[in-house]
Coordinates of C-alpha atoms and ligand atoms in Angstrom, one line a residue:
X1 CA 0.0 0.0 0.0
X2 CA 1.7 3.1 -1.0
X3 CA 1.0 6.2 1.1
X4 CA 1.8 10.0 0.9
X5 CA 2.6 12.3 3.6
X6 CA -0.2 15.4 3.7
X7 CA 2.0 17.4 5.9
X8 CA 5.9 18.2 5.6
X9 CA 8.3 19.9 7.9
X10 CA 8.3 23.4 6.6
X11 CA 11.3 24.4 4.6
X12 CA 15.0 24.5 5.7
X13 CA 13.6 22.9 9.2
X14 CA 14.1 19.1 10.1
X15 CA 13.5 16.3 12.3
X16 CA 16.1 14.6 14.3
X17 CA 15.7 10.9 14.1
X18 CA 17.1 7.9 15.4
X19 CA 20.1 6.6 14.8
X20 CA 21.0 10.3 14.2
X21 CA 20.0 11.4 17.6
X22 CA 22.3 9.1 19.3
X23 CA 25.3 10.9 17.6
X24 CA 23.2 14.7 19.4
X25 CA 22.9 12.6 22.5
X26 CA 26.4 11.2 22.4
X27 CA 28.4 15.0 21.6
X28 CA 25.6 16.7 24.3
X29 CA 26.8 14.3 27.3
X30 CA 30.1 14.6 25.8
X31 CA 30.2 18.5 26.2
X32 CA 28.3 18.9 29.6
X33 CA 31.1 16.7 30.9
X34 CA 33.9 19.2 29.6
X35 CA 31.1 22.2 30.6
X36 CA 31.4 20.7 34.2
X37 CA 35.4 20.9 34.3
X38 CA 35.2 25.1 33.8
X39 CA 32.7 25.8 35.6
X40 CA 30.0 26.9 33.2
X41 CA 26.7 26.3 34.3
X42 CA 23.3 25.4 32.2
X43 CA 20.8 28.3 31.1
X44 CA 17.3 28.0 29.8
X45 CA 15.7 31.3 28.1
X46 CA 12.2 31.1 26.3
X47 CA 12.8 31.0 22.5
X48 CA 11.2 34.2 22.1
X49 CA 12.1 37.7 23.2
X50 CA 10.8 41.0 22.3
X51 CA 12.1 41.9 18.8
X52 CA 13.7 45.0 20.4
X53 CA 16.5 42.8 22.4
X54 CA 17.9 41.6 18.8
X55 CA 17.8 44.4 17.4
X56 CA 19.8 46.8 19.7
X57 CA 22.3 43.9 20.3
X58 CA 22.9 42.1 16.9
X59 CA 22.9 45.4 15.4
X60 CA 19.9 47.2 12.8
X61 CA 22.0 46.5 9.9
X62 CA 23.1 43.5 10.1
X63 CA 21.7 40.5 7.8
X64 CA 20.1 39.0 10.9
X65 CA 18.0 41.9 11.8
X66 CA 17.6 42.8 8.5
X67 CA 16.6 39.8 6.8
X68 CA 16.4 36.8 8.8
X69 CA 13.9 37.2 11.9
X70 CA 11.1 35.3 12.6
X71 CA 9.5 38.4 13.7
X72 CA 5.5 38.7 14.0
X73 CA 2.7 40.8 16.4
X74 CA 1.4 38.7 19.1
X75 CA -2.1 39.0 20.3
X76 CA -1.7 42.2 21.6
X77 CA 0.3 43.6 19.1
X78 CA 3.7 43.0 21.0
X79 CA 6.5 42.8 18.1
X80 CA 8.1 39.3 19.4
X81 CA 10.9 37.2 17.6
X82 CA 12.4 33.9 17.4
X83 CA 16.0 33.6 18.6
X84 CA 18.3 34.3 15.7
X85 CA 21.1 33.3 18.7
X86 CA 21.7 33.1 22.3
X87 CA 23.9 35.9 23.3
X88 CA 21.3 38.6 23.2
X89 CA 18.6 36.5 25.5
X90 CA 21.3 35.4 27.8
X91 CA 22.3 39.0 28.3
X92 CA 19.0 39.9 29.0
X93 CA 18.0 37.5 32.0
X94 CA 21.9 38.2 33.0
X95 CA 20.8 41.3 33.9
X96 CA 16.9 41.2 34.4
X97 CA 17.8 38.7 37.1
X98 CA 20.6 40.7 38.7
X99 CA 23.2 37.8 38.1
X100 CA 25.9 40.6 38.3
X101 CA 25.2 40.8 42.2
X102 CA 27.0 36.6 42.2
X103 CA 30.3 36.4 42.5
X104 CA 32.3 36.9 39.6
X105 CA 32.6 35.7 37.1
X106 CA 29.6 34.1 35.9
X107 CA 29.4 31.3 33.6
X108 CA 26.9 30.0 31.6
X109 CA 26.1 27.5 28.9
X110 CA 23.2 26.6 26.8
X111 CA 21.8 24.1 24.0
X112 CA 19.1 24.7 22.1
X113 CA 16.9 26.1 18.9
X114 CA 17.7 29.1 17.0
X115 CA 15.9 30.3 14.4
X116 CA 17.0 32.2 10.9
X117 CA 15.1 32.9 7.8
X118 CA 18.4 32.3 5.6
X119 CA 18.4 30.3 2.6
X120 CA 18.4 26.7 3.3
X121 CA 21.8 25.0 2.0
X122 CA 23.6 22.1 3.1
X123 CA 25.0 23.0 6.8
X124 CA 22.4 26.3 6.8
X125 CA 19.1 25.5 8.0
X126 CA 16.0 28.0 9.3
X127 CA 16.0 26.0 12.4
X128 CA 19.2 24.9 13.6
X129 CA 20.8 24.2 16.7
X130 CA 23.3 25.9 18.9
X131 CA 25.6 24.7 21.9
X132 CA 27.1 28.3 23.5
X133 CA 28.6 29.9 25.9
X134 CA 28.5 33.4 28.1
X135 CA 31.3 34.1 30.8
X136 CA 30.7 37.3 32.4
X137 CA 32.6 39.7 35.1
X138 CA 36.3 39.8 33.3
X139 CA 38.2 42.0 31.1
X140 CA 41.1 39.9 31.0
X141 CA 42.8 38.2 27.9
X142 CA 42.9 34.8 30.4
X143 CA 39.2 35.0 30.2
X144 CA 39.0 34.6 25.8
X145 CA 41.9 32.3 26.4
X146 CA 39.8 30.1 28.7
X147 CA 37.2 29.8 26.7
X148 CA 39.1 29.5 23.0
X149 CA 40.7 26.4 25.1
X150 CA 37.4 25.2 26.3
X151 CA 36.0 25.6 22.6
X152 CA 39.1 23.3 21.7
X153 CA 38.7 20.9 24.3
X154 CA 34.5 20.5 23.3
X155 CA 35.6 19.6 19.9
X156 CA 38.3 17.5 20.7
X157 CA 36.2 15.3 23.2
X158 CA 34.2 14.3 20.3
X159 CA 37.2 13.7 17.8
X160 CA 36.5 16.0 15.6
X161 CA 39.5 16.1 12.9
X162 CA 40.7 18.9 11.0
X163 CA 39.6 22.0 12.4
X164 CA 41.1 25.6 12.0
X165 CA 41.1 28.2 14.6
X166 CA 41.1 32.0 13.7
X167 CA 41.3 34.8 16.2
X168 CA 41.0 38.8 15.6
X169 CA 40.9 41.6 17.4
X170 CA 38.0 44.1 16.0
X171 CA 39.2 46.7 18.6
X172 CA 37.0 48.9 20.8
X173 CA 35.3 52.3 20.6
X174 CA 38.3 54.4 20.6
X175 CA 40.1 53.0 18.0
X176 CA 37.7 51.0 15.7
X177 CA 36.2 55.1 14.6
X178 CA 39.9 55.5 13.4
X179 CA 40.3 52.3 11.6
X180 CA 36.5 52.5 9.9
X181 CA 37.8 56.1 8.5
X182 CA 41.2 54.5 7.0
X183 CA 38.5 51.8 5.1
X184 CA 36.5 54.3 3.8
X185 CA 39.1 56.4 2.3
X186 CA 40.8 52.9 1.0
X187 CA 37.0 51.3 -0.7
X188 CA 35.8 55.2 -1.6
X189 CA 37.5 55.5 -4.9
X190 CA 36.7 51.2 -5.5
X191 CA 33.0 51.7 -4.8
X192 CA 32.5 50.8 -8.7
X193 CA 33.8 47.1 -8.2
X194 CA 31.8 46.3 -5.0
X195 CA 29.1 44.0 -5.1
X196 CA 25.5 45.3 -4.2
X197 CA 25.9 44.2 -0.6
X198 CA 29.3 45.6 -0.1
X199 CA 28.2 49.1 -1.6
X200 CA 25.6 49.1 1.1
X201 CA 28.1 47.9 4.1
X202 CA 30.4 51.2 2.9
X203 CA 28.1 53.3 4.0
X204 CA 26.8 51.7 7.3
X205 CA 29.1 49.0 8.6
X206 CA 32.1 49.3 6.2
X207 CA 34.1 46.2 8.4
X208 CA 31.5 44.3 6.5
X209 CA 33.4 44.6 3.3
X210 CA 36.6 42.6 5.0
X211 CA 33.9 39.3 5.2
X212 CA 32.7 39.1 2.1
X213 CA 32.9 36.1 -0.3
X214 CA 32.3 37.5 -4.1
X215 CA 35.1 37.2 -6.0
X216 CA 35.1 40.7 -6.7
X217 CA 35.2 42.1 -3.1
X218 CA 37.7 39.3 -2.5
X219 CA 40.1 41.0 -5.3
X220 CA 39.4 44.7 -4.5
X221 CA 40.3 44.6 -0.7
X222 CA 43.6 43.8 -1.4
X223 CA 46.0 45.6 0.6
X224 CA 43.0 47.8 2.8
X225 CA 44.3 48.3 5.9
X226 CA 44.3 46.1 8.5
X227 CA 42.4 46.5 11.6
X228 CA 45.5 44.5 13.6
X229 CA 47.8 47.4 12.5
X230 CA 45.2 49.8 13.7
X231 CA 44.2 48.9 17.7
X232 CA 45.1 51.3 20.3
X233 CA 47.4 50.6 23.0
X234 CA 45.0 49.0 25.3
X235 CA 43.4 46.6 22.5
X236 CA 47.1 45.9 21.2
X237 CA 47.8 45.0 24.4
X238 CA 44.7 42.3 25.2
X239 CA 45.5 40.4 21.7
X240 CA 49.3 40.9 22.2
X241 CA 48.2 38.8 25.8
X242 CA 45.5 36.4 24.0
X243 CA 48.2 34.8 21.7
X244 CA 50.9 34.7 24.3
X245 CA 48.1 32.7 26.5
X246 CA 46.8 30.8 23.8
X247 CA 50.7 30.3 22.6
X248 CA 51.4 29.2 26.5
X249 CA 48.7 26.3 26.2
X250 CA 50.0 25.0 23.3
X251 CA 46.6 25.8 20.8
X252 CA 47.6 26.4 17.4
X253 CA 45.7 29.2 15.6
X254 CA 45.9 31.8 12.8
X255 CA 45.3 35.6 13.4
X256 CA 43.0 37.0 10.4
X257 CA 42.9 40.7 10.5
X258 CA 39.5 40.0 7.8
X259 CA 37.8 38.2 9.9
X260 CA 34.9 40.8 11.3
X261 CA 31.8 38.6 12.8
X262 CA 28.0 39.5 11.7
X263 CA 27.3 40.9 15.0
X264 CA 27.6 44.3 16.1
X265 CA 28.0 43.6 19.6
X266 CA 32.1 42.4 19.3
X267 CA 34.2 44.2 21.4
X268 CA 38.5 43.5 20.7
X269 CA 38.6 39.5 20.6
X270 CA 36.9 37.4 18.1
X271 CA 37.5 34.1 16.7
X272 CA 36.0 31.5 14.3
X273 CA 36.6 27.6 14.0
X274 CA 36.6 26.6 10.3
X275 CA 36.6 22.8 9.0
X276 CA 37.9 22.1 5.2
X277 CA 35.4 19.0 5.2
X278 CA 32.5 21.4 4.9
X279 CA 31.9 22.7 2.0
X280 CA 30.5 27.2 2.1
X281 CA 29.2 26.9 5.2
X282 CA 32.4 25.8 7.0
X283 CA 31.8 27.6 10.3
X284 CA 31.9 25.4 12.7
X285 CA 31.6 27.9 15.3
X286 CA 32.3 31.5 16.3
X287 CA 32.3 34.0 19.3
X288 CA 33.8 36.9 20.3
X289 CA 34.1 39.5 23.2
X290 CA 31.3 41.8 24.1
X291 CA 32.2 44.1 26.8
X292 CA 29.6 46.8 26.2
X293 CA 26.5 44.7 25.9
X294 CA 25.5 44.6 29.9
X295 CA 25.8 47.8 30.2
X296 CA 23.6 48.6 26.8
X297 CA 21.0 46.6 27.9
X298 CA 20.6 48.9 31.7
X299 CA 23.4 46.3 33.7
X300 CA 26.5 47.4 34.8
X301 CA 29.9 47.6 33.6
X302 CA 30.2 44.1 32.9
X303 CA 32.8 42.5 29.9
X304 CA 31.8 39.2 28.8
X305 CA 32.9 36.6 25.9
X306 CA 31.5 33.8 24.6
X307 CA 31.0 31.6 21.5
X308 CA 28.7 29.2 20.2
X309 CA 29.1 26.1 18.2
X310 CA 26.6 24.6 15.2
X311 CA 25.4 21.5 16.1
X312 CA 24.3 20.3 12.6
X313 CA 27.5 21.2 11.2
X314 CA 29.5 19.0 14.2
X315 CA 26.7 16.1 14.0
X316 CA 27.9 16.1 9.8
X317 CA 31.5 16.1 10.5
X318 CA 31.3 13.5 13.3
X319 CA 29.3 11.5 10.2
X320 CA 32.2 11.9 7.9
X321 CA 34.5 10.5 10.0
X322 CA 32.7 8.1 12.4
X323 CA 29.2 6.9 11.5
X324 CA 26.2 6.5 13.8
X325 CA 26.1 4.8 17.4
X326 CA 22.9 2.9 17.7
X327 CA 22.3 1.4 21.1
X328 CA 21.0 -1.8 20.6
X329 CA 19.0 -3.9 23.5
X330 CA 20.7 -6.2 26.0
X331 CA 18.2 -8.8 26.0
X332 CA 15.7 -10.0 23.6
X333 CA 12.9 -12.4 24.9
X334 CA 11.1 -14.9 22.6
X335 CA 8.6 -16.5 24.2
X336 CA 5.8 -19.1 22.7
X337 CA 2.5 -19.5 23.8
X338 CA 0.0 -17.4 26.4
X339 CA 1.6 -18.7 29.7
X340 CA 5.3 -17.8 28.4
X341 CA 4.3 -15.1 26.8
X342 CA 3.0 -13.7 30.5
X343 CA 6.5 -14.9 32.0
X344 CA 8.5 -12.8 29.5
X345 CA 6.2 -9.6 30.3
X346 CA 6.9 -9.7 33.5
X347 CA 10.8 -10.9 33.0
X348 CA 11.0 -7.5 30.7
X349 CA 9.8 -5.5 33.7
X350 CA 12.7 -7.3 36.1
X351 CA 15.7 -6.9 33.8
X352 CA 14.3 -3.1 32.6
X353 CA 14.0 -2.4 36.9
X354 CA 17.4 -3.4 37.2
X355 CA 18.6 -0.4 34.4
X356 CA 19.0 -2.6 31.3
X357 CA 17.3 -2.8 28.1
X358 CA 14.7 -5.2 27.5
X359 CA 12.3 -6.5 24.5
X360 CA 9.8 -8.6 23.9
X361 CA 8.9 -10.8 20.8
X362 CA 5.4 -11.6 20.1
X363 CA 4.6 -14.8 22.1
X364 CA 2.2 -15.6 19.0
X365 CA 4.4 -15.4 16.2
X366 CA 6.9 -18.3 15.4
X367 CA 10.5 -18.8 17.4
X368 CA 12.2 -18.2 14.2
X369 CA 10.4 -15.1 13.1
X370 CA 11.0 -13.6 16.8
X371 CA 14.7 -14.7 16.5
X372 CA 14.9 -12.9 12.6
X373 CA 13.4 -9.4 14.7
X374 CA 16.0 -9.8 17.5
X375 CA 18.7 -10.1 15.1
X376 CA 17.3 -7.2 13.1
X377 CA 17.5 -4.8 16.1
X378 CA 21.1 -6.3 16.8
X379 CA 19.8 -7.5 20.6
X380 CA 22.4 -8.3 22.4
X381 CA 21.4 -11.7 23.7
X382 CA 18.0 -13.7 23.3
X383 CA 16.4 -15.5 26.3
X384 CA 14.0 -18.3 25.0
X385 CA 11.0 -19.3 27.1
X386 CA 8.9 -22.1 25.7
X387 CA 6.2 -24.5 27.3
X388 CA 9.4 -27.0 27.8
X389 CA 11.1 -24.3 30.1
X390 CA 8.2 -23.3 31.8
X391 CA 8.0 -27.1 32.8
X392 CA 11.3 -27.3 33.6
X393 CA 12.3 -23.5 35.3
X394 CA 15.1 -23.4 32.9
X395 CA 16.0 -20.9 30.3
X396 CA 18.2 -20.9 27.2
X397 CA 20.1 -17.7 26.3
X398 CA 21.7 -17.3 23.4
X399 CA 24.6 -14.6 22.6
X400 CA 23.9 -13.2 18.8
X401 CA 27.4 -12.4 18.3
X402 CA 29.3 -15.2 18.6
X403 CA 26.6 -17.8 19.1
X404 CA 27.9 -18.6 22.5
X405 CA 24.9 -20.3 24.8
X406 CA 23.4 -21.5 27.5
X407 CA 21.0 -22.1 30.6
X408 CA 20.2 -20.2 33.6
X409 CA 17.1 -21.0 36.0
X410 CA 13.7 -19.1 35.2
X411 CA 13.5 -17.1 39.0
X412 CA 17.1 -15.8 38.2
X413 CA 16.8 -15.0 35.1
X414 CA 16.9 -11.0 35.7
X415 CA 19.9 -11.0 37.4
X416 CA 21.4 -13.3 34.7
X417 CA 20.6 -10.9 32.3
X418 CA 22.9 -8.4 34.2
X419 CA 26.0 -10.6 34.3
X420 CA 25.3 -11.7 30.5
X421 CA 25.3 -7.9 29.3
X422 CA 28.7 -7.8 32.3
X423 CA 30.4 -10.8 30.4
X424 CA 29.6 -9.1 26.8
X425 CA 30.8 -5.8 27.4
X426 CA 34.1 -7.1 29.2
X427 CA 34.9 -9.5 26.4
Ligands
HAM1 P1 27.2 33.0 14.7 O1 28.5 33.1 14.0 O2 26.0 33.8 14.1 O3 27.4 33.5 16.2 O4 26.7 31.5 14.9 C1 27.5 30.6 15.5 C2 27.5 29.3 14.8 O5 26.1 28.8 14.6 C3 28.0 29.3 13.3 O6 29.5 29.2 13.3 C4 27.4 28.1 12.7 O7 28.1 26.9 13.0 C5 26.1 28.1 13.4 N1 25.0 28.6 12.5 C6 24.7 29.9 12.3 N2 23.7 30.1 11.5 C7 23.3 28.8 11.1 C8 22.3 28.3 10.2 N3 21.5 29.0 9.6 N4 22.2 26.9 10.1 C9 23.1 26.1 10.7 N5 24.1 26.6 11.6 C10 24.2 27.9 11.8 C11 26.5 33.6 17.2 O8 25.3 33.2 17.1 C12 26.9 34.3 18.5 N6 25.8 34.4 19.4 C13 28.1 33.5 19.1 C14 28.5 34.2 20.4 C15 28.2 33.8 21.6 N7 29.3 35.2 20.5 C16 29.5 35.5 21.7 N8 28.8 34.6 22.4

């Protein structure tokens, strides 16, 4: 019978499905573990904020505000939006909920939905997911060190292969004026070449120009001047200390005086982790300092850095070089007949009591049918319960990887299940 969906997942969203979500599961424990070692503690924010907080953070002309919201009126005419990212809410219930007042610094972490209308690609979806980081309370280059190396520590405890790091420094308020004047003068008499984009960027965020990827801007910003050359003392100073800190943990990177962020919030540091194994959207992820952002949105004085990593694009390069896990059950029970097919229920519910994972054939299908569904699911071992081992309190276990068999008595056959799936995993 041949049957057609009536309803799809709407465009550049998708479902995560088994085995798939084993691989989420498998990097999420993974990174909570490494979360634990520097302190960073979980966050939850609602999905939605009022448009406003994007907009005054990420910045009115950038390509998130300007393009890619999920912005609508709610009932009463509230403008609300779907996360485009996580640094703008996290700043908001940083200081709506006085966290400043908690000893400092404060770290926090968080994993979940963002939301962009972009153009769906391969490694670019509307709905994607984000694993990030906020640490607020400290000015100091040990602070972006920290958490570049913590960054480098999440993607190693996967085994990710491959992966380039990229750091900047964008500069600050006092001399980031100075260096947007020097790009001006330098694209003013190229305006001609510049893409459409790029001609808009001149006039309001000119830094723009450094990130683009058309061939032509590519070829025409040759030799602009380099923000790197440009920093005032203090800024020199904080990336001068970044790469000695990073150099002093042993983290290989590249500076790239290009590399500019589409945020408006950065502040001096910011950094980017490429992959080569990725295709356009290599990006694997990206923060940055933000030491004006508290005190924009009413807090006080508070620097802060952070980053966050795409969880697509990590769960595809895992793919590339690993494959799927699938957890497969410990014990498969076939069972023949109404009495043994009662005796396996309730076996199920022993063995699943005691924390391992049990299922059930259908006590009115044939053994060799059940035994073709346990080796389908890859169970571990098969216990087989017929009216001859209900007689007899006995039952046979089989081991479907090697074969291996045997008997162990009806009443103990939960806790034989424990010391089978022992035996299996030490062998
Ligand atoms: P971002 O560079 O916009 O930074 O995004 C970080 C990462 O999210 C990207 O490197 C990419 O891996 C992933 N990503 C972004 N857009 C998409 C998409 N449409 N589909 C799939 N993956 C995507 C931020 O969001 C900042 N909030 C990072 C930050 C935290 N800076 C300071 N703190």
């Amino acid at each position: 019978m041949s049957a057609e969906a009536r309803y799809r997942a709407l465009k550049g969203m998708k479902d995560v499905l088994p085995p798939d979500i084993h691989l989420w599961q498998k990097i999420e424990t993974a990174f909570r573990e490494v979360f634990g070692a520097y302190g960073f503690q979980e966050i939850r924010t609602p999905v939605a904020e009022s448009t406003d907080i994007f907009v005054r953070s990420i910045g009115e002309t950038t390509d998130i505000v300007e393009k890619e919201m999920y912005t609508f009126e709610d009932k009463a005419g509230r403008s609300l939006s779907l996360r485009p990212e996580g640094t703008a809410s996290v700043v908001r219930s940083f200081v709506e909920n006085r966290l400043f007042n908690l000893p400092s610094p404060q770290k926090f972490y968080y994993m979940g939905p963002m939301f962009r209308y972009e153009r769906p690609q391969s490694g670019r979806y509307r709905q994607f997911y984000q694993t990030g980081v906020e640490a607020f309370g400290s000015p100091q280059p040990e602070m972006d060190a920290e958490v570049i190396a913590m960054l480098g520590r999440l993607l190693g405890s996967i085994g990710l292969p491959e992966l380039v790091f990229q750091v900047n420094s964008i500069g600050c308020e006092n001399c980031r004026p100075g260096y947007k004047e020097k790009l001006l003068a330098f694209f003013g008499n190229r305006l001609e070449g510049l893409c459409a984009d790029c001609a808009r960027r001149y006039r309001q965020n000119p830094l723009r120009i450094l990130d683009c990827k058309v061939p032509g801007c590519v070829e025409l910003r040759q030799g602009a001047p380099k923000i790197t050359d440009h920093l005032c003392a203090d800024c020199r100073s904080h990336f001068e200390g970044l790469q000695r800190l990073l150099d002093l943990l042993g983290l290989s990177y590249a500076v790239n005086p290009d590399m500019v962020r589409g945020l408006d919030y950065y502040t001096r540091t910011t950094f980017e982790v490429t992959s080569g194994s990725l295709g356009a959207q290599n990006a694997v992820a990206a923060g940055g300092r933000y030491d004006r952002l508290v005190r924009e949105f009413g807090g006080p004085e508070t620097p802060a850095v952070g980053f966050a990593i795409g969880m697509e694009r990590i769960v595809e390069l895992l793919h590339q070089s690993a494959g799927a896990v699938v957890p497969a059950p410990d014990i498969f029970i076939a069972s023949m007949g109404g009495e043994a097919g009662k005796q396996s229920f309730l076996l199920a519910q022993q063995i699943r009591d005691r924390g391992l994972w049990a299922e059930r054939g259908d006590p009115a299908a044939s053994l060799k049918s059940q035994m073709r569904r346990a080796d389908r699911i890859a169970a571990r071992h098969v216990f087989i319960i017929g009216e001859e081992e209900l007689r007899s309190g006995i039952v046979r276990w089989k081991r479907l990887a090697d074969s291996s068999q045997g008997e162990v008595a009806l009443s103990d056959a939960a806790e034989s299940a424990v010391r089978l799936r022992g035996d299996s995993l030490s062998s």
